[in-house]
Structure formats: C-alpha cells, structure tokens
XYZ file of C-alpha atoms in Angstrom:
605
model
C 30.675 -6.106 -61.699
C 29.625 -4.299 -65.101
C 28.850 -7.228 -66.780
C 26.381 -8.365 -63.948
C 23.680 -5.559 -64.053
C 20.345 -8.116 -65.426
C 21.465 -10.701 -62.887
C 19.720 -9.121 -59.356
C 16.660 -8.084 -61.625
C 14.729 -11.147 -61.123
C 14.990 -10.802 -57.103
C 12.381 -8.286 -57.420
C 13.002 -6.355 -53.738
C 11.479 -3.608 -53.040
C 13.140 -0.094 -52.052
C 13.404 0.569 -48.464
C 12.765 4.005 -48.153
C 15.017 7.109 -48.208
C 15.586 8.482 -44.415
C 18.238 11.183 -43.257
C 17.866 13.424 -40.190
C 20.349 16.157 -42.201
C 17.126 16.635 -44.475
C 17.260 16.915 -47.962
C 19.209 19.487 -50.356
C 18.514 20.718 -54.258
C 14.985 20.543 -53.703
C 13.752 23.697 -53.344
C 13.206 22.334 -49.559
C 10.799 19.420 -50.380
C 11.256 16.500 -49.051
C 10.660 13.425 -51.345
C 9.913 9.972 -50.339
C 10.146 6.826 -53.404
C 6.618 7.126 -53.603
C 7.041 10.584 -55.148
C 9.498 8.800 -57.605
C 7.864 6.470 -58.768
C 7.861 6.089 -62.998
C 11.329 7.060 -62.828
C 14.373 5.316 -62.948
C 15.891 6.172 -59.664
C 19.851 5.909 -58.972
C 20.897 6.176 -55.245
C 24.591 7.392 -54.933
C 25.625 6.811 -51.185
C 28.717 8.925 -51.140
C 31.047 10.821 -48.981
C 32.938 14.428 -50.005
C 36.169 13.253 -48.753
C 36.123 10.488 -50.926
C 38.208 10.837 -53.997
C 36.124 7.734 -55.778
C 33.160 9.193 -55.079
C 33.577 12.323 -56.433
C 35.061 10.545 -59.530
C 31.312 8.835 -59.718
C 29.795 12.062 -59.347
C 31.858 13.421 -62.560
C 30.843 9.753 -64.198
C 27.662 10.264 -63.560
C 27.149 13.866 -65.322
C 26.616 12.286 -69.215
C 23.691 10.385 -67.771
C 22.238 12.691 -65.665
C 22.162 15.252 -69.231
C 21.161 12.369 -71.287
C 18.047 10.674 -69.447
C 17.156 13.616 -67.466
C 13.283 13.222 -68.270
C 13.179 10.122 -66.946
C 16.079 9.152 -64.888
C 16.287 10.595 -61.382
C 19.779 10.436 -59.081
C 20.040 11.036 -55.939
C 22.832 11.682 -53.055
C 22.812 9.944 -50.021
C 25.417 11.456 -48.575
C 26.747 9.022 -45.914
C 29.571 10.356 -43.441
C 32.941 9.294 -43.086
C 34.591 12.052 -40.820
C 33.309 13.959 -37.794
C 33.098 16.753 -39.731
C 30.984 15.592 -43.021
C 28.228 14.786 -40.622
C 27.646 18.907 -40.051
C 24.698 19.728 -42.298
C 26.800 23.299 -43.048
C 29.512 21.025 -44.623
C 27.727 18.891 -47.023
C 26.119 22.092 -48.135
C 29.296 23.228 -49.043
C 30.662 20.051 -50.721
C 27.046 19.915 -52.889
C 28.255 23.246 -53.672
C 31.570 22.791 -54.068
C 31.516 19.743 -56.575
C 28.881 20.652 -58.579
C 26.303 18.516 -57.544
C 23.266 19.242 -60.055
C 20.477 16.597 -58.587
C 18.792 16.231 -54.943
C 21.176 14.905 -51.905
C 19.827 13.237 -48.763
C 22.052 14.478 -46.010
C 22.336 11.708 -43.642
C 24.792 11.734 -40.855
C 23.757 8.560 -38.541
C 23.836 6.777 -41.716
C 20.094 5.379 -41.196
C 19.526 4.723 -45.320
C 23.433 3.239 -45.777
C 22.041 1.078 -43.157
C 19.074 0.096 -44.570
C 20.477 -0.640 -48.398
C 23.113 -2.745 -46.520
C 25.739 -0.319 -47.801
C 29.256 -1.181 -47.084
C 31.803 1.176 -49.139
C 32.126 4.537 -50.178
C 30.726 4.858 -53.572
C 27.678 2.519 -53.821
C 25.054 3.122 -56.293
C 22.214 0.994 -56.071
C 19.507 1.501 -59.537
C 15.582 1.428 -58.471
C 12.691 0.818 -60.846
C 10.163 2.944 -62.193
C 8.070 -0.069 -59.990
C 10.038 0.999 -57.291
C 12.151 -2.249 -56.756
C 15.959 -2.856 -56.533
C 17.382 -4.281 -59.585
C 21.609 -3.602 -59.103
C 23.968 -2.785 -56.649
C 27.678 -1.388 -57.714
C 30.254 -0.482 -54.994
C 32.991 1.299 -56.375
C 33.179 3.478 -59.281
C 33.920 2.667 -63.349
C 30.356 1.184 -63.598
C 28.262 4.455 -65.311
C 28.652 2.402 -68.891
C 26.818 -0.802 -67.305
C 24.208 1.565 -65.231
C 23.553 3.647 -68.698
C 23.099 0.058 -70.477
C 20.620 -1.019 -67.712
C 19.080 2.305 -67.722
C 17.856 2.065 -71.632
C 16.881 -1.275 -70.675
C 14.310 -0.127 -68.317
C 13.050 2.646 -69.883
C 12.014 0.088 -73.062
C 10.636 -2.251 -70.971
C 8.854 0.062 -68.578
C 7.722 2.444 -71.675
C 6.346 -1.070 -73.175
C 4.141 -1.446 -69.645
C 2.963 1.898 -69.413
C 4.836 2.227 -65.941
C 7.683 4.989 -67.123
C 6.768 8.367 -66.186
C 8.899 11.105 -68.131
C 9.029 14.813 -66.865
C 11.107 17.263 -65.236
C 13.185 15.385 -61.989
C 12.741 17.376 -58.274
C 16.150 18.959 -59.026
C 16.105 22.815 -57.670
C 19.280 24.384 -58.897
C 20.449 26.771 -55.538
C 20.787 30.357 -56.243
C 24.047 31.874 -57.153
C 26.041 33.662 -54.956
C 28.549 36.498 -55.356
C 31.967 37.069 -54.175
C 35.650 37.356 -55.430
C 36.418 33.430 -54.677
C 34.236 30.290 -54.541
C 35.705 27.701 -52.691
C 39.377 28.522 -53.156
C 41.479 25.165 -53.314
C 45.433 26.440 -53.420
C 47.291 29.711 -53.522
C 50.736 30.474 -54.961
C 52.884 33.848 -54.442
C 54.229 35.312 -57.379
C 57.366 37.287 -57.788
C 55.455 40.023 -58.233
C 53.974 39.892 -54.556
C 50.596 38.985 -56.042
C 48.582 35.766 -55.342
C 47.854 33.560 -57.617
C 44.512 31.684 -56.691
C 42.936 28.356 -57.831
C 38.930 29.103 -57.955
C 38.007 25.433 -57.959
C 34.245 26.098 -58.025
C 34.311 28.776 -60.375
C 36.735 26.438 -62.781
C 39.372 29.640 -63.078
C 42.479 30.978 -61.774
C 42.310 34.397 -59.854
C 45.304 36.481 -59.296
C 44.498 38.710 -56.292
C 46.818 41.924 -55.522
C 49.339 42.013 -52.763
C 46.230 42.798 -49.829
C 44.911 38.859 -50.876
C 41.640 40.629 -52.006
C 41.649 42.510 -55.370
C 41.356 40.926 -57.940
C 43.714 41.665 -60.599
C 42.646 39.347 -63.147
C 40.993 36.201 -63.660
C 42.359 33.237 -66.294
C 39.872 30.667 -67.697
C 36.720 30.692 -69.029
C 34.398 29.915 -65.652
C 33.091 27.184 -67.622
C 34.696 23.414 -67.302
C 36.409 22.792 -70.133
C 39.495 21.110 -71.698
C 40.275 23.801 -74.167
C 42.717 26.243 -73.531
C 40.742 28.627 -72.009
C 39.166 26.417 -69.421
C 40.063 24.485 -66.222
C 37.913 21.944 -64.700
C 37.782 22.317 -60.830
C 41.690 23.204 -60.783
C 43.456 22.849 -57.471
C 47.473 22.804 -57.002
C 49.936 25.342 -58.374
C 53.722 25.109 -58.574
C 56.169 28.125 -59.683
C 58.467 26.915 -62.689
C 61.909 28.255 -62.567
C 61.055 30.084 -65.396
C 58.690 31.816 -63.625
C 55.550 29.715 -65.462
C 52.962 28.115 -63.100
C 51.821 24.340 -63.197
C 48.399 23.940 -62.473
C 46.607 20.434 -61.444
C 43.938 20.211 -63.466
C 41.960 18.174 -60.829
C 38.974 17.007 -62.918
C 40.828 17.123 -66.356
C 42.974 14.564 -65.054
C 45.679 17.101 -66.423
C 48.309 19.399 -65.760
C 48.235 22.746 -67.809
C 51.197 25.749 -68.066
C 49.755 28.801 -67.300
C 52.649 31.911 -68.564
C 51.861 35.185 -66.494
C 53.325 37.277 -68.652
C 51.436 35.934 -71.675
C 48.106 35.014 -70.051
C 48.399 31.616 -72.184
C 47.417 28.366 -71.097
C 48.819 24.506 -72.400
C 48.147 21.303 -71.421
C 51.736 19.913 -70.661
C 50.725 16.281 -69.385
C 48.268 14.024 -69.464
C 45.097 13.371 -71.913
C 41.846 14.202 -70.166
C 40.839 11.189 -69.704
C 41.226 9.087 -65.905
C 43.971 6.295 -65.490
C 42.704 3.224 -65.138
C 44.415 0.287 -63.938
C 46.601 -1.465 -66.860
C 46.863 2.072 -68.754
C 50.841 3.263 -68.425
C 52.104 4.804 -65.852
C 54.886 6.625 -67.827
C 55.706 7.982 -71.166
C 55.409 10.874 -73.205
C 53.307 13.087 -71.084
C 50.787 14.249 -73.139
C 49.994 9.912 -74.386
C 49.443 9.040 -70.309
C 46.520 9.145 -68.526
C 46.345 10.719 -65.538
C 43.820 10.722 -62.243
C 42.722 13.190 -60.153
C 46.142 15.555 -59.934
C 45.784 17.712 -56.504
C 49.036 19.249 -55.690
C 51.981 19.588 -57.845
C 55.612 20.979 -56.494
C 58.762 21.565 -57.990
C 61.403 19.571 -56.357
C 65.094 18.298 -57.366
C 64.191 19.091 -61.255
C 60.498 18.175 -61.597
C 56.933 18.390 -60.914
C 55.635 16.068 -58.272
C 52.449 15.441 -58.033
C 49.787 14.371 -55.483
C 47.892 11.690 -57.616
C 44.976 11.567 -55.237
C 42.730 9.285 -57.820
C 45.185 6.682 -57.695
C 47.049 7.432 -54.236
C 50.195 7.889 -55.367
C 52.863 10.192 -56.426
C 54.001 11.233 -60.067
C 56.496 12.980 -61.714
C 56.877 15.556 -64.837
C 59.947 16.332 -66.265
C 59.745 19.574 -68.274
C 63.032 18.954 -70.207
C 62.327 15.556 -71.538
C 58.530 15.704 -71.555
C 57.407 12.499 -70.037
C 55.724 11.231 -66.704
C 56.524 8.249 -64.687
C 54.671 6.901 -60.892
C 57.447 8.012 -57.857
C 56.077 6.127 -55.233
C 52.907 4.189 -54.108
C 51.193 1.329 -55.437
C 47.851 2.330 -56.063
C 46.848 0.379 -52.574
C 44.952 2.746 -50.061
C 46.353 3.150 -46.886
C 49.862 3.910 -44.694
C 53.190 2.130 -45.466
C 55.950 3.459 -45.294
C 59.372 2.335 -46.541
C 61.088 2.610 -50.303
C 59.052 4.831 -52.893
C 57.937 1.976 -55.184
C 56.381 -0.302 -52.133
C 54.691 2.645 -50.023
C 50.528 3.056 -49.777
C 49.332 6.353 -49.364
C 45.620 7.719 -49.589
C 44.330 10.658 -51.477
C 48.164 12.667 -51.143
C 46.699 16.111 -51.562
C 49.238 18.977 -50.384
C 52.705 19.191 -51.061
C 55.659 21.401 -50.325
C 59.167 21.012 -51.298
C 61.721 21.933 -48.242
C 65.343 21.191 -48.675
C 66.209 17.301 -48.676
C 62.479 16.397 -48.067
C 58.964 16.313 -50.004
C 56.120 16.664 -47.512
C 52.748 15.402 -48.011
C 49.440 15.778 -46.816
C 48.372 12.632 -47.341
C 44.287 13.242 -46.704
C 42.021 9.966 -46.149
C 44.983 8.758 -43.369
C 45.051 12.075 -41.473
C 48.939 12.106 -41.847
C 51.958 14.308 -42.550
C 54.895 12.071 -44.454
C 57.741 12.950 -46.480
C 59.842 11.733 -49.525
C 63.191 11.777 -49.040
C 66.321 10.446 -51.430
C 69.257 7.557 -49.705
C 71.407 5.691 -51.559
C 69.008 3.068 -52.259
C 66.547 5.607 -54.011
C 63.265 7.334 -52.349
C 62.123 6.389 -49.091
C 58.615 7.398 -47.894
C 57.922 8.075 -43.947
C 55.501 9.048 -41.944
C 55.930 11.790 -39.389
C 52.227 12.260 -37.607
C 49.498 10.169 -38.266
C 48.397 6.143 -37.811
C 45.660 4.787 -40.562
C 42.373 5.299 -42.390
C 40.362 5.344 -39.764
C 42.488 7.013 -37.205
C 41.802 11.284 -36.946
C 41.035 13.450 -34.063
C 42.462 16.801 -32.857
C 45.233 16.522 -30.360
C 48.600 17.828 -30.009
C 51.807 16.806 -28.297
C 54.447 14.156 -29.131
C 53.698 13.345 -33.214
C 53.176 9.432 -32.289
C 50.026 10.550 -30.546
C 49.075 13.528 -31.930
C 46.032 12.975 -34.431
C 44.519 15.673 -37.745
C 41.547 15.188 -39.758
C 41.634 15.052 -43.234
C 44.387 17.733 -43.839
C 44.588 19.293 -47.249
C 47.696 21.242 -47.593
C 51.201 21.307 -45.907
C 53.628 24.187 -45.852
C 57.167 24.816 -45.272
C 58.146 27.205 -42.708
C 61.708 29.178 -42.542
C 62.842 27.238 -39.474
C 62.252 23.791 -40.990
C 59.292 22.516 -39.525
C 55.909 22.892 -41.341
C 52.824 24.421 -41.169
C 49.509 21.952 -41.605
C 46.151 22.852 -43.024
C 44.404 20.732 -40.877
C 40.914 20.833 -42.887
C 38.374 19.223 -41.141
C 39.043 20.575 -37.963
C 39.338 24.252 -39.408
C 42.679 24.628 -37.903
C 46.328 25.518 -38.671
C 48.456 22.750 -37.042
C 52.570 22.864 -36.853
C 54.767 19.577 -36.922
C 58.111 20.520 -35.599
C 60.682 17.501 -36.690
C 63.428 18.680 -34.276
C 61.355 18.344 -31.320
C 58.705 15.985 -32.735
C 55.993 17.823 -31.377
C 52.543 19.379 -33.040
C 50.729 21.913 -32.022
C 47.975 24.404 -33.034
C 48.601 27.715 -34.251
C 45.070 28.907 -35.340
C 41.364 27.342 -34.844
C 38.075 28.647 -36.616
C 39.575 28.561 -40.002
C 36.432 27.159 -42.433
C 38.303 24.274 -44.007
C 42.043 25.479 -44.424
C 42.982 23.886 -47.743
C 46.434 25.440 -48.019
C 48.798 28.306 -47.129
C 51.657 30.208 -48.540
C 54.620 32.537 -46.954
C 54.071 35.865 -47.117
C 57.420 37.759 -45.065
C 56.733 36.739 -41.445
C 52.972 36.194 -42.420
C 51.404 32.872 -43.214
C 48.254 33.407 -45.543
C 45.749 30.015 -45.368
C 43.133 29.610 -48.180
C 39.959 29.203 -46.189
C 37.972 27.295 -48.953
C 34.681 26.937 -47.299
C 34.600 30.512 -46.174
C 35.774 31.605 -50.121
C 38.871 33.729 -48.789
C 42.612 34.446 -47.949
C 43.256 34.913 -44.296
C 46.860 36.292 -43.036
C 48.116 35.247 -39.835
C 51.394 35.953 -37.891
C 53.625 33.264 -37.261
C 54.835 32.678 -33.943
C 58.343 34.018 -33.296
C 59.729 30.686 -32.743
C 58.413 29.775 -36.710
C 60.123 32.415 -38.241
C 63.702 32.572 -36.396
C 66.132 31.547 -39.475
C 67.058 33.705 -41.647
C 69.249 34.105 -45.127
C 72.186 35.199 -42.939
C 72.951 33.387 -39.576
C 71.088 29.919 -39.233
C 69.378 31.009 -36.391
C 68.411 28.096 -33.647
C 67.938 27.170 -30.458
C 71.639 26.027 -29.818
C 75.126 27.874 -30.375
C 76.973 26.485 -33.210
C 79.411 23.705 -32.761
C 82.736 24.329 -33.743
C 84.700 21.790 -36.167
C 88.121 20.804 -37.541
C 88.123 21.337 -41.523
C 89.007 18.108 -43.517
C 86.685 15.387 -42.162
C 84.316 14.924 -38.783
C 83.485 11.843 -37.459
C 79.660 11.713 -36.481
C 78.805 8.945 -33.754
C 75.903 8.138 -32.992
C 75.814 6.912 -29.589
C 73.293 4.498 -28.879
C 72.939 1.537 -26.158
C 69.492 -0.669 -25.588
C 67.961 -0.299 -22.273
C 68.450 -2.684 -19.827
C 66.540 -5.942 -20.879
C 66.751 -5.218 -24.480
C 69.153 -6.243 -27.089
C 69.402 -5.106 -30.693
C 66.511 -6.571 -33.003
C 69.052 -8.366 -36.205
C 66.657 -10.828 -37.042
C 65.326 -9.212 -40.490
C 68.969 -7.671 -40.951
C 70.516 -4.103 -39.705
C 68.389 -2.984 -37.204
C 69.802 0.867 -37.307
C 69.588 3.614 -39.696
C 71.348 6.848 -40.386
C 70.343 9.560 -42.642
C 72.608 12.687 -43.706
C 72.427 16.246 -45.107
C 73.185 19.415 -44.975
C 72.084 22.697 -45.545
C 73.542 24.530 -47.585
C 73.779 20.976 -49.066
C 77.470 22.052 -50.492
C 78.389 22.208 -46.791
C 79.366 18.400 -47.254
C 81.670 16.659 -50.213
C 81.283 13.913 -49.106
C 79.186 11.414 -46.403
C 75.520 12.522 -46.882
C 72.838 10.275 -47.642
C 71.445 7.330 -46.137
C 73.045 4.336 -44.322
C 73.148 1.729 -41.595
C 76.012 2.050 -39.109
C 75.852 4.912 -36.423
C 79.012 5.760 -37.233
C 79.980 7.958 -40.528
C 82.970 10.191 -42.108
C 81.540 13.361 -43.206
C 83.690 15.273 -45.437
C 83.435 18.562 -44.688
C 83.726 21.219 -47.934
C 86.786 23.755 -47.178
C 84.797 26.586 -49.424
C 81.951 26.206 -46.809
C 82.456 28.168 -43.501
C 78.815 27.524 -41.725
C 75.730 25.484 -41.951
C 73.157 22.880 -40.790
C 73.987 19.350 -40.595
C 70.342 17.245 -40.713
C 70.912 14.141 -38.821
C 68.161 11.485 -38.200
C 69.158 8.133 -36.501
C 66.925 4.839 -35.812
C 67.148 1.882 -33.567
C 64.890 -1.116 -33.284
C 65.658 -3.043 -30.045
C 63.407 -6.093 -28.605
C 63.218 -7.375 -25.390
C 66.205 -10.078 -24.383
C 64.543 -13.299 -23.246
C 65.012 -16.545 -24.812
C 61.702 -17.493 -23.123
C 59.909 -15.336 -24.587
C 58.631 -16.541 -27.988
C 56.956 -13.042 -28.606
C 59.452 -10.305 -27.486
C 58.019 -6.933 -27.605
C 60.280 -4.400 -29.600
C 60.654 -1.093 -29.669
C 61.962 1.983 -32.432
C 64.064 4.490 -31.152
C 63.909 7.568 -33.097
C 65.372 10.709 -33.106
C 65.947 13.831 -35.566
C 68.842 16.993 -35.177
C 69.942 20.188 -36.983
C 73.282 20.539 -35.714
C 74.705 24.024 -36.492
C 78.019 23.901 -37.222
C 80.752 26.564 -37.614
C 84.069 25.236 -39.342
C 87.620 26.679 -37.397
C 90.817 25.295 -37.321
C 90.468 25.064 -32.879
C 87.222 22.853 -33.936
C 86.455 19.337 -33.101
C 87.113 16.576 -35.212
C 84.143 14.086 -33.605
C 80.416 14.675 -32.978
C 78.562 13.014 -30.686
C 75.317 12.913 -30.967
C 73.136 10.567 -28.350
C 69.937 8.705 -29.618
C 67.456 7.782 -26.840
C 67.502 4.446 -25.589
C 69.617 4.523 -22.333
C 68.670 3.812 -18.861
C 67.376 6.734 -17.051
C-alpha cells in the first residue's frame, strides 16, 4: 500500500463532492465545497471516534498537518459506526475530545463514504490542487507515503502555476472552562481523594473527597513525553506501594506517578506505536507499545488493555519487562486459552478475586481472564460480535451494550458496566446471569470507582464525577459474614466431594466428538479456604480439600456441558452448551456434609 501512491495518479478522476447532513465543524460555521479548495492539496480522512485506528491516523497525521499547513488541507469525514456517533452532539465532543485541529464533515447517513466507495474505517483518499483523486489508503501506517506524495504535488503543481498556498479554513473552537475536560478514568486513593485522568487537558487531577475540588493537578497540560507531561492519559492502577500506573494512551506508554513525591517516570514502553514484527516482550522500557487504555493490578502485575493492538499485556514491576497475555492482534470475539483469543479495543479493566474483567469496546462485550491448570482462559460473559450492540437487559446471552468503556467490581461479585454509548450504568450479575440497568442519562460513562456504598461514574462527555447509590442487593457482602442470598451449607472438615449432577435432555446425548465435552472450574474465596482441588478441569466430579485453619467462605463453582441431538440420521445435529455459575457459602462443622451436590441445567422439565 505505501509503496503504491504514483500508481492511481494517471486515472485522473475527479472528486465527487463533499456532502454530510451533520454539517460541517472547525469552520467558523462555513460550509466548504472542493471548489473552495481548490490549489490545495486536499486529504479526506473518513473516520469514526470509536475507532482505535483511526484515531491512531489522526495522531499520524499531526507532523503533516504542522509541516504543509500553507498548502495542504485535511479534512474529517466523519462516517458513523454506532447509533450513537451519528448524534451531531457526539462528534462535537470526539472533535473535541481528540484534538482534532482541521475542518470535519459530520456525516451520519454516510452519503460521502458512499460516494468515495469507502469501505473501512480509516480511509484517506489525497485530492489534487486540480481537484482529482490521485490515492486511496484504507488503514493506517501510510502518513510517510501520503507526506512523499504530498511534496510530489506541491513541485509539480508549483511548476504549473496550479498550487495555491495560504491559510487552510481551519477555525480553532473557543476554549472552555471547567475543573475536567473529558475525564477518561478515576482511581480512589487511600487518602479518600480521587485521582482523575484529564485526557483532553493531557494531566492528572486529584479532586478532594466531594469529587469536585481540585486539590492539585500533575502534568504540564501540554502533550508531551517528558516527565512532566502526559499525552491524552486514560487508565490508572494503585501499586501496592501506594504509586499509581498511568496508561499513557497516546505515548504508547505507561508512566509511575508517586503521590507523595508528585514525580512522574516512564516505567514501560518507548513512545513510539508497536507495529507488527516489533517484540512483544522484553525489557520494558526497549518494547513498543500501542495505545495502553486500562491498566490493573492483578496476581503480581499490571495488565493492560492494549486497545491499538487488541490485546492484553503485562508489566512486572520486580523484574522490569513486558510480555502479550492474551489475544492475537486479530479483531473480533474468541474466546478460549489466552494466547488464541481475539478481542477488540479491551478498554476497562477491574481485577475481582479469581477473574480479570474486561470491557472489551468495538464488540460491545463484558469477558474475563481467568487462570486453570492449562494457563489463562478468556470468556465471554455478555456480548456476541463487532457488529452486534443495542440496549437490552435480561438473560446475558441476549442482553446487548454499546461500546462500553469501563467495568467495575462490585462487593457482591457481580460488576458494574459503563455502558458508554448508551449513557448508562449497566450490572452483569454472574450468579444469576442476568444484566440490568442501574442508571440512564449518564453523558458517556467511561468508568466508575467504589466509594463506601456509593458508586462514582466518570461522565466524560459531560466533564464530571457523578455519585450514585447502589442498589441494596449490590452492596450486601461485607468483610465479616459473606452475606448472600442462601444460608450457608454446612460441611465435614478433611475433604468434600463436589458433584456435579448433570443428565442431557431427552433426545440428546453428550457431544465427545472433539474430546471432553464438560468443564469444571474451582475457587474459593478466601482462596486459602481450599488446600487443595481448585482450578480448572473436565470431570463433574472433584475432591476439594478443605483447609482446617479456614472456618467459612465462598466456594466459586462454574460447570459446562455441550450435548447434541441423538440421531444417527441426522448428519447435522444441533448442539447445545449448558452453562451454569454458583457461590456456594459454606460453613465448616464437624455435623457437616461430606458431598455437594450441585445440579447443572439440562434435565427434562
């Protein structure tokens, strides 16, 4: 693709012209048509905010735009994925947001992608001074080719007295005030403060205990890759010893910010984007990084949502490297082991227990990491594909989010969801597998943080903290008594047998085909409630050894079942998962049981 700029020059087609009902934005409210452009080398990015390439293009994209602003003129045609990017409000915002610094063509029924034949989020497409199309680039990694082409035509076009050098239609919006700008993530400090990533403003903000005085502010305001500046940072994670990670979103970096000093260091990566073939682990500070979102500590490191490259990544603070935890770089939904699952755009993490969840973005979806035997296993909890997002609650296989941001933890183990694009604050409870909506009219919830029986949500695109009150039924486990919906079971010390009972419905057999068609998954909380027995495996049936300095827990048990339809006729037997998650509170006495029963769905009503 870089290499082929000169080669649709000689087709010599001319423009269509630049349409959008949204109207047009940076302009001072002019519209412009490519008649008014003509002389200029014009650059049409067709791009969508929720698109992690494009705004990697947009930040590709800035060197030129400084360079050849006299006679090179880009513009936005920004072309809707989501419901939600089509409101004119929104891609206000985003222009905002991401530092947009030339004019954007808002439009939503996609009438100019339409017209240039557009078929992936980025495209740029580079128009003559004559006012005819001479490339097309889909994807991004192409501003070296586009800045070669772009002193090509100014030569030849200063040569025929058709370049026209001046100042571009760019009208920079007025500044507005406020404590925040388009707040990305929050973090509570021991102190009861909030600690506040200012993504706009390229700073950190910690706020006071009321989520609204400021107390200080920590960068420069400026992006920047010294140690006094951040470059639109976004996730922060609390260090055991009490430092904060911050993802450096558009330093492709993560940076140590010590409260008590007020000093900032990069810890990993170099400033510069991965790309692939560059290593994906080493010392931390020699590996590239792209597009860090959300970091969280979690068994000993740093995770990180890798949204450039849709993956996951890990620091280790102690020996000082980074290595890829799961994904493949592939965009999309797969679940399974770490190293073979696709995710796209992970952006929100939050560590609970045995489990890593993840607001995975571009797929609408709440997943989780969690460890077995065998090593990490990724799976999906609510959500279907790219292009599958809505608003509706009820049972998590048909529930549907849009574009969620950030994912939170809550005391009674399920988790909060900051569903962003539909302004809402969403709940995913895994023992009853059901989601439903705790708060609308929340200007894209980006993420949310405990605060005592409170849940305060970053509401980016209204520049804020907001607290809410959970709903009783969020908040009923405490530090004392495991608190749940069910009485606690009472068992034998020494070792339990857990059985899960499971029988195919009538007509149905057991799918073997592809090997062990059942799964069992075991912990505990506190996890030193069992010696021995946790983890993951394939029969239904397990030993669980059951610690004799432990009096009371949680035992986390999630069981699966694939069974197909039994009839050697049919050459395509249709098969079905049966799946099905408990916390079994358990109190350990000599009169207790020494079996648990637990049955998984699948019998005849």
């Amino acid at each position: 693709m870089n290499s082929a700029a000169s080669a649709p020059r000689r087709a010599r087609v001319r423009a269509p012209e630049l349409i959008g009902k949204g109207g047009w934005l940076n302009t001072g409210g002019k519209p412009y048509t490519l008649a008014d452009l003509r002389g200029r080398v014009v650059i049409l990015d067709f791009w969508t905010f929720c698109c992690i390439n494009c705004l990697h293009v947009l930040d590709e994209l800035r060197e030129l735009e400084e360079k050849h602003r006299d006679t090179v003129v880009i513009i936005g045609v920004h072309s809707p994925k989501f419901v939600h990017e089509a409101e004119h409000a929104a891609v206000v915002d985003a222009v905002e947001r991401y530092g947009v610094h030339h004019p954007v063509l808002d439009d939503p029924e996609l009438a100019t992608w339409k017209q240039y034949a557009v078929r992936a989020w980025p495209t740029l497409v580079v128009i003559d001074p004559e006012g005819y199309i001479v490339a097309q680039h889909a994807g991004e990694g192409h501003a070296h080719a586009i800045a070669r082409l772009v002193e090509e035509l100014e030569a030849e076009h200063e040569a025929k007295g058709t370049l026209r050098r001046g100042d571009g239609p760019y009208v920079a919006p007025e500044p507005v005030a406020g404590v925040l700008r388009f707040p990305g993530k929050a973090l509570p400090l021991p102190s009861g403060n909030f600690l506040v990533s200012d993504s706009t403003r390229h700073q950190l903000v910690e706020l006071a205990a009321d989520g609204e005085s400021v107390v200080r502010r920590v960068g420069s305001g400026e992006r920047g890759f010294t140690a006094g500046s951040f470059s639109e940072p976004q996730g922060l994670a609390l260090l055991p010893d009490g430092s904060v990670i911050v993802a450096d979103t558009v330093n492709h970096a993560l940076r140590r910010f010590d409260p008590a000093t007020g000093t900032v260091e990069t810890v990993a990566g170099t400033g510069r984007q991965w790309w692939q073939g560059s290593p994906t682990s080493g010392p931390a500070l020699e590996v590239d990084l792209s597009s860090p979102w959300d970091v969280a500590w979690w068994q000993g490191r740093v995770w990180i949502a890798m949204a450039g490259v849709h993956q996951l990544w890990t620091w280790d603070p102690e020996a000082g490297t980074v290595e890829v935890a799961a994904g493949t770089t592939n965009e999309g939904l797969h679940d399974g082991p770490a190293a073979e699952a696709w995710f796209a755009q992970p952006s929100g993490l939050a560590a609970a227990g045995d489990r890593l969840w993840i607001a995975d973005s571009e797929t609408s979806a709440l997943r989780y990491v969690h460890r077995t035997d065998a090593g990490y296993v990724i799976t999906t909890a609510v959500g279907t594909g790219l292009f599958d997002f809505g608003h509706r609650d009820g049972d998590a296989a048909q529930a549907l989010l849009q574009h969620p941001l950030g994912v939170t933890a809550l005391p009674d183990g399920s988790v909060a969801v900051c569903d962003t694009y539909n302004h809402a604050l969403r709940r995913y409870d895994p023992a009853t597998g059901q989601v439903t909506t705790l708060a609308t009219d929340l200007r894209e919830p980006s993420a949310a943080v405990l605060a005592g029986e409170d849940i305060v949500v970053v509401e980016s695109a209204r520049h804020r903290l907001t607290r809410l009150r959970l709903p009783e039924e969020a908040v009923r486990v405490d530090a004392v008594a495991h608190r749940t919906r069910r009485a606690a079971t009472e068992v034998a010390p020494g070792t339990l047998r857990l059985d899960i009972v499971f029988q195919a419905p009538s007509g149905q057999k057991l799918d073997t085909r592809y090997g062990p068609s059942t799964r069992l998954l075991v912990s505990s909380t506190p996890p030193e409630l069992l010696a021995g027995g946790d983890g993951a495996g394939t029969d239904l049936i397990r030993e669980l050894a059951l610690n004799p300095e432990v009096a009371e827990g949680v035992l986390h048990v999630s069981a699966m079942a694939a069974s197909c339809d039994d009839d050697p006729e049919n050459e395509y037997p249709a098969c079905h998962v049966h799946q099905q998650d408990w916390g079994v509170p358990v109190r350990v006495t000599p009169q207790g049981v020494a079996r648990l029963p637990l049955v998984l769905a699948g019998l005849d009503a």
